[in-house]
PDB file of C-alpha atoms in Angstrom:
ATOM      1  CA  UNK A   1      39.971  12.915  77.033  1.00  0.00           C
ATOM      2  CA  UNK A   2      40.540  14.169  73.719  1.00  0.00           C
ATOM      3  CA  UNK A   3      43.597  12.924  72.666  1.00  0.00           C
ATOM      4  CA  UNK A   4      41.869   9.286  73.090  1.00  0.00           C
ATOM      5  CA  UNK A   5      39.528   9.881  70.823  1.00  0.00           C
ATOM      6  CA  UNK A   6      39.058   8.977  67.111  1.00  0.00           C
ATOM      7  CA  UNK A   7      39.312  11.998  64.074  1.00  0.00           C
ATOM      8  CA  UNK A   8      35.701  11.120  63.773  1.00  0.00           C
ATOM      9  CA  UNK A   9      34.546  11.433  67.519  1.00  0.00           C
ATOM     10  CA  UNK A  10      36.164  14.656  67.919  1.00  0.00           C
ATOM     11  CA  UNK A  11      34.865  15.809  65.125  1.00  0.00           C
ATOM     12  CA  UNK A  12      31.624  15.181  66.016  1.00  0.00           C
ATOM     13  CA  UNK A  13      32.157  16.699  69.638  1.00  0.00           C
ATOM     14  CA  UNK A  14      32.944  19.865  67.680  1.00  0.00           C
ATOM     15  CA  UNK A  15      29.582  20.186  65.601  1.00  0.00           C
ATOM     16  CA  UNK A  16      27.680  18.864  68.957  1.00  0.00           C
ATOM     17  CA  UNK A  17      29.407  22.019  71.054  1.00  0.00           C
ATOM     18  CA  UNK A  18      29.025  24.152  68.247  1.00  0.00           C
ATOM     19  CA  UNK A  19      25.186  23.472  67.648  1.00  0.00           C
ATOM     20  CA  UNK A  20      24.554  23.782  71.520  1.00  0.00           C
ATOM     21  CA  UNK A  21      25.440  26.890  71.070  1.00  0.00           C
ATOM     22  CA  UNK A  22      22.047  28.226  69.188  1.00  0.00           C
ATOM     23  CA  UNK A  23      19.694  25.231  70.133  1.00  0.00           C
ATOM     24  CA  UNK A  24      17.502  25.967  72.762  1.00  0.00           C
ATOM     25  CA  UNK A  25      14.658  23.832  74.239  1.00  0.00           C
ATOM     26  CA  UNK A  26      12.096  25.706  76.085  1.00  0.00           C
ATOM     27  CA  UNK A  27       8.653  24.758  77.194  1.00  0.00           C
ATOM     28  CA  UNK A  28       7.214  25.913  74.257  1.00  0.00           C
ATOM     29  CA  UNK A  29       9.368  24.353  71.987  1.00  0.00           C
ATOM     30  CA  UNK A  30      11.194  21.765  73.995  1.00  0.00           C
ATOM     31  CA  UNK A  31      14.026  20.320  72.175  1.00  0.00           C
ATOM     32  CA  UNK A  32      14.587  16.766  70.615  1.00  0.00           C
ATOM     33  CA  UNK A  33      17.948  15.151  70.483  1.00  0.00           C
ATOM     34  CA  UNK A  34      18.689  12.097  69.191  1.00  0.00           C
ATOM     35  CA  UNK A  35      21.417   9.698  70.117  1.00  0.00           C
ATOM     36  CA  UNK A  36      22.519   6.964  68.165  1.00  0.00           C
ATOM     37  CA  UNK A  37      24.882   3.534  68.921  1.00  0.00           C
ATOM     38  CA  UNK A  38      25.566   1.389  66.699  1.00  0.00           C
ATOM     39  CA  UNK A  39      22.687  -1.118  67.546  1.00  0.00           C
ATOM     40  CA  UNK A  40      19.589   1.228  69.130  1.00  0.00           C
ATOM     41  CA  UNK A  41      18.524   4.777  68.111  1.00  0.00           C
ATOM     42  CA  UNK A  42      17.070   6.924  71.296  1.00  0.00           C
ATOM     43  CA  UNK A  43      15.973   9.869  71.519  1.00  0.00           C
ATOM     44  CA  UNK A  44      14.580  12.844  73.911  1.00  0.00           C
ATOM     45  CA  UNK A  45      11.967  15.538  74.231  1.00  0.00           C
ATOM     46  CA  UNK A  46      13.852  17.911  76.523  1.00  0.00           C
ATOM     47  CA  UNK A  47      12.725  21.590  78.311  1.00  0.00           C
ATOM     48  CA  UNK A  48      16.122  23.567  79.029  1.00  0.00           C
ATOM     49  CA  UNK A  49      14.318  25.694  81.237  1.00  0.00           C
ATOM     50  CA  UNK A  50      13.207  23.945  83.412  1.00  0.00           C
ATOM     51  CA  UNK A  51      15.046  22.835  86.836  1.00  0.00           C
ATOM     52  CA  UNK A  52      17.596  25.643  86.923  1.00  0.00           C
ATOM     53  CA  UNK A  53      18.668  25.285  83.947  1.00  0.00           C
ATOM     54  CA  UNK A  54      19.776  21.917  83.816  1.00  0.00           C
ATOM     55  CA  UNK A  55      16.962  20.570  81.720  1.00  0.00           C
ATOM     56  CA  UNK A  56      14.215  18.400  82.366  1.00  0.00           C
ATOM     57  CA  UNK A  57      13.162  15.164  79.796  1.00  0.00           C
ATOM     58  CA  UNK A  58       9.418  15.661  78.871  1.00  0.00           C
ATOM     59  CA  UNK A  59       9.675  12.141  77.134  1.00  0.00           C
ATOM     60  CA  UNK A  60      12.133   9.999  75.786  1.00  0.00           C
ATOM     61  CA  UNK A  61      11.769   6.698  73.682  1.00  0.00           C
ATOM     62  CA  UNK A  62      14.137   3.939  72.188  1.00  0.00           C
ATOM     63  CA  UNK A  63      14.294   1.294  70.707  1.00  0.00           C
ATOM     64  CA  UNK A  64      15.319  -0.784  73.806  1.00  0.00           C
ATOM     65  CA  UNK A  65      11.417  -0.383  74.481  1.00  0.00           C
ATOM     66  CA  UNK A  66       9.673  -3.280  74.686  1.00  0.00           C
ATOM     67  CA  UNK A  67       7.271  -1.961  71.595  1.00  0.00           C
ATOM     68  CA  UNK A  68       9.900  -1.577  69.485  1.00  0.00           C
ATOM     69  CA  UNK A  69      12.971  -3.901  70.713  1.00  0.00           C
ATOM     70  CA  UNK A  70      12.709  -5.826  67.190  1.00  0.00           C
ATOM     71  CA  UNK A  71      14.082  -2.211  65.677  1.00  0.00           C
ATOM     72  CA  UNK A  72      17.363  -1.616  65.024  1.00  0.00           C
ATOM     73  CA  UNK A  73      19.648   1.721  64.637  1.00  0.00           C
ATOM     74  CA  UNK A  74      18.846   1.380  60.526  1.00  0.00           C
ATOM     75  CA  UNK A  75      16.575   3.903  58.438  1.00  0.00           C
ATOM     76  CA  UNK A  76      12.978   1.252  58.255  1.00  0.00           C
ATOM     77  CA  UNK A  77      13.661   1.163  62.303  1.00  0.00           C
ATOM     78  CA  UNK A  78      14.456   5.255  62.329  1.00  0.00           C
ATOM     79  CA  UNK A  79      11.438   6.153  60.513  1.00  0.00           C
ATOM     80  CA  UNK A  80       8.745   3.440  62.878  1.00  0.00           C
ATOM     81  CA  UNK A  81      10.860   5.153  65.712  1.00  0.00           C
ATOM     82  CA  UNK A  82       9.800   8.632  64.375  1.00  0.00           C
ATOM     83  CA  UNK A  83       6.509   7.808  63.793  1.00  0.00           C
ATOM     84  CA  UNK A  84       5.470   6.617  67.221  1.00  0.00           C
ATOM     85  CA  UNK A  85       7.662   9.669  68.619  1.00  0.00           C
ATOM     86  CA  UNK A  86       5.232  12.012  66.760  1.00  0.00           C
ATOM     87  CA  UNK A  87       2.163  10.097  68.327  1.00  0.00           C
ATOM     88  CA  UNK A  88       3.389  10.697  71.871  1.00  0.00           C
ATOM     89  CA  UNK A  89       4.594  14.364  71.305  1.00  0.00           C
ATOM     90  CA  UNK A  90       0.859  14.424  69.660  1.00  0.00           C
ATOM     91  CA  UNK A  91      -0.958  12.952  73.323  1.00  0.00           C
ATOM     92  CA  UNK A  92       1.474  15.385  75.243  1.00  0.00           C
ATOM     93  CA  UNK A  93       0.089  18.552  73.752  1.00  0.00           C
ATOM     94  CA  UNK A  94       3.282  19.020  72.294  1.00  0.00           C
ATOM     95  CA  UNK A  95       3.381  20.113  67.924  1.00  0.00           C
ATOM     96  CA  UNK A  96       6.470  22.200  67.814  1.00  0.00           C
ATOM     97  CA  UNK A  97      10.024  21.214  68.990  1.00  0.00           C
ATOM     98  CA  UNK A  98      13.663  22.373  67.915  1.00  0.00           C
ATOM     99  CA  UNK A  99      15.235  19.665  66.763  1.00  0.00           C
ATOM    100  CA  UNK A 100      18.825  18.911  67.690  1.00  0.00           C
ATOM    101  CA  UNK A 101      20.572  16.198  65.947  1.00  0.00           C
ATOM    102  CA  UNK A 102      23.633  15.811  68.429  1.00  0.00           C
ATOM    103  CA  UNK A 103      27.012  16.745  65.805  1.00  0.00           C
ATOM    104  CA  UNK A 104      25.034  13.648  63.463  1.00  0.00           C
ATOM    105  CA  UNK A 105      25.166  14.474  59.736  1.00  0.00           C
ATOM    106  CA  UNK A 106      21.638  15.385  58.844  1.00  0.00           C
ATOM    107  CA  UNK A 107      21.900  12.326  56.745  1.00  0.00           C
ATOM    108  CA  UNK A 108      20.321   8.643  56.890  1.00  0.00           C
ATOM    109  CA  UNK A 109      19.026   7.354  60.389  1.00  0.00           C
ATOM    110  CA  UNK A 110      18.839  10.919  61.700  1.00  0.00           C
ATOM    111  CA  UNK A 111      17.047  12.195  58.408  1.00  0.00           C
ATOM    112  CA  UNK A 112      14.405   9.582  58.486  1.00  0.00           C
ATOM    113  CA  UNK A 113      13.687   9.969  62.706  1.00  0.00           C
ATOM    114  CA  UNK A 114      13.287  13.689  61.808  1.00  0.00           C
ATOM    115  CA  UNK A 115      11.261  12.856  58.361  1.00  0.00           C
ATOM    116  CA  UNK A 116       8.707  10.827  60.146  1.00  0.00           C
ATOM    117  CA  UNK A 117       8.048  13.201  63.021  1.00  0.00           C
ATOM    118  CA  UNK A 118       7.849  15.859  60.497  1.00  0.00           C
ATOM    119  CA  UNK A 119       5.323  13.375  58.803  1.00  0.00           C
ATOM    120  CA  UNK A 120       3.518  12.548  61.863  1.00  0.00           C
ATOM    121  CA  UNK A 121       2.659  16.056  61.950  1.00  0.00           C
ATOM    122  CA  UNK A 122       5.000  18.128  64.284  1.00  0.00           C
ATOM    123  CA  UNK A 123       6.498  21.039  63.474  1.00  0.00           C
ATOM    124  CA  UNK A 124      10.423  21.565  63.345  1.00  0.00           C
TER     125      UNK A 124
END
């Protein structure tokens, strides 16, 4: 599998593994991971606790939603993404998380879905 993939996939895979290592979602402080294609931006509220270990998804959103299907994977469409992420973790009960941005760059998209649940008033 890894021979067919790109310099820049694998490198990715890398800082993904790597981060896995520390980040740790429990029901507390669930963890939020973002995934990102080259059209939509999605991402999850997760509890790594729960179900044996194997993790169970407190709440997800995306913007293949119908609320937010005019969004694209682009910063304007990160940060309205963010926004009404923070407003759902808010109804949940939910104000910290660990956030796990998935081997991204902390950079662009991923900064401004972070910013705006920052902003929204959750605590990384």
């Amino acid at each position: 599998m890894l021979r067919k993939m790109t310099d820049k996939q694998r490198k990715r895979l890398h800082r993904k593994v790597h981060i896995r290592k520390s980040v740790y979602g429990t029901a507390e402080r669930p963890r939020l991971t973002v995934y990102k294609s080259g059209r939509n931006l999605y991402a999850q509220v997760i509890d790594d606790d729960a179900c044996d270990g194997q993790g169970n998804t407190l709440l997800a959103i995306s913007t293949l939603e119908k609320d937010f299907i005019s969004l694209r994977a682009n910063i304007d469409g990160a940060t309205k993404l963010g926004e009404a992420l923070g407003q759902r973790l808010k109804d949940k009960n939910i104000s910290k998380i660990v956030f796990d941005r998935n081997g991204y760059l902390y950079h662009g998209v991923v900064k401004a879905l972070a910013d705006a649940t920052r902003k929204a008033g959750i605590q990384f």
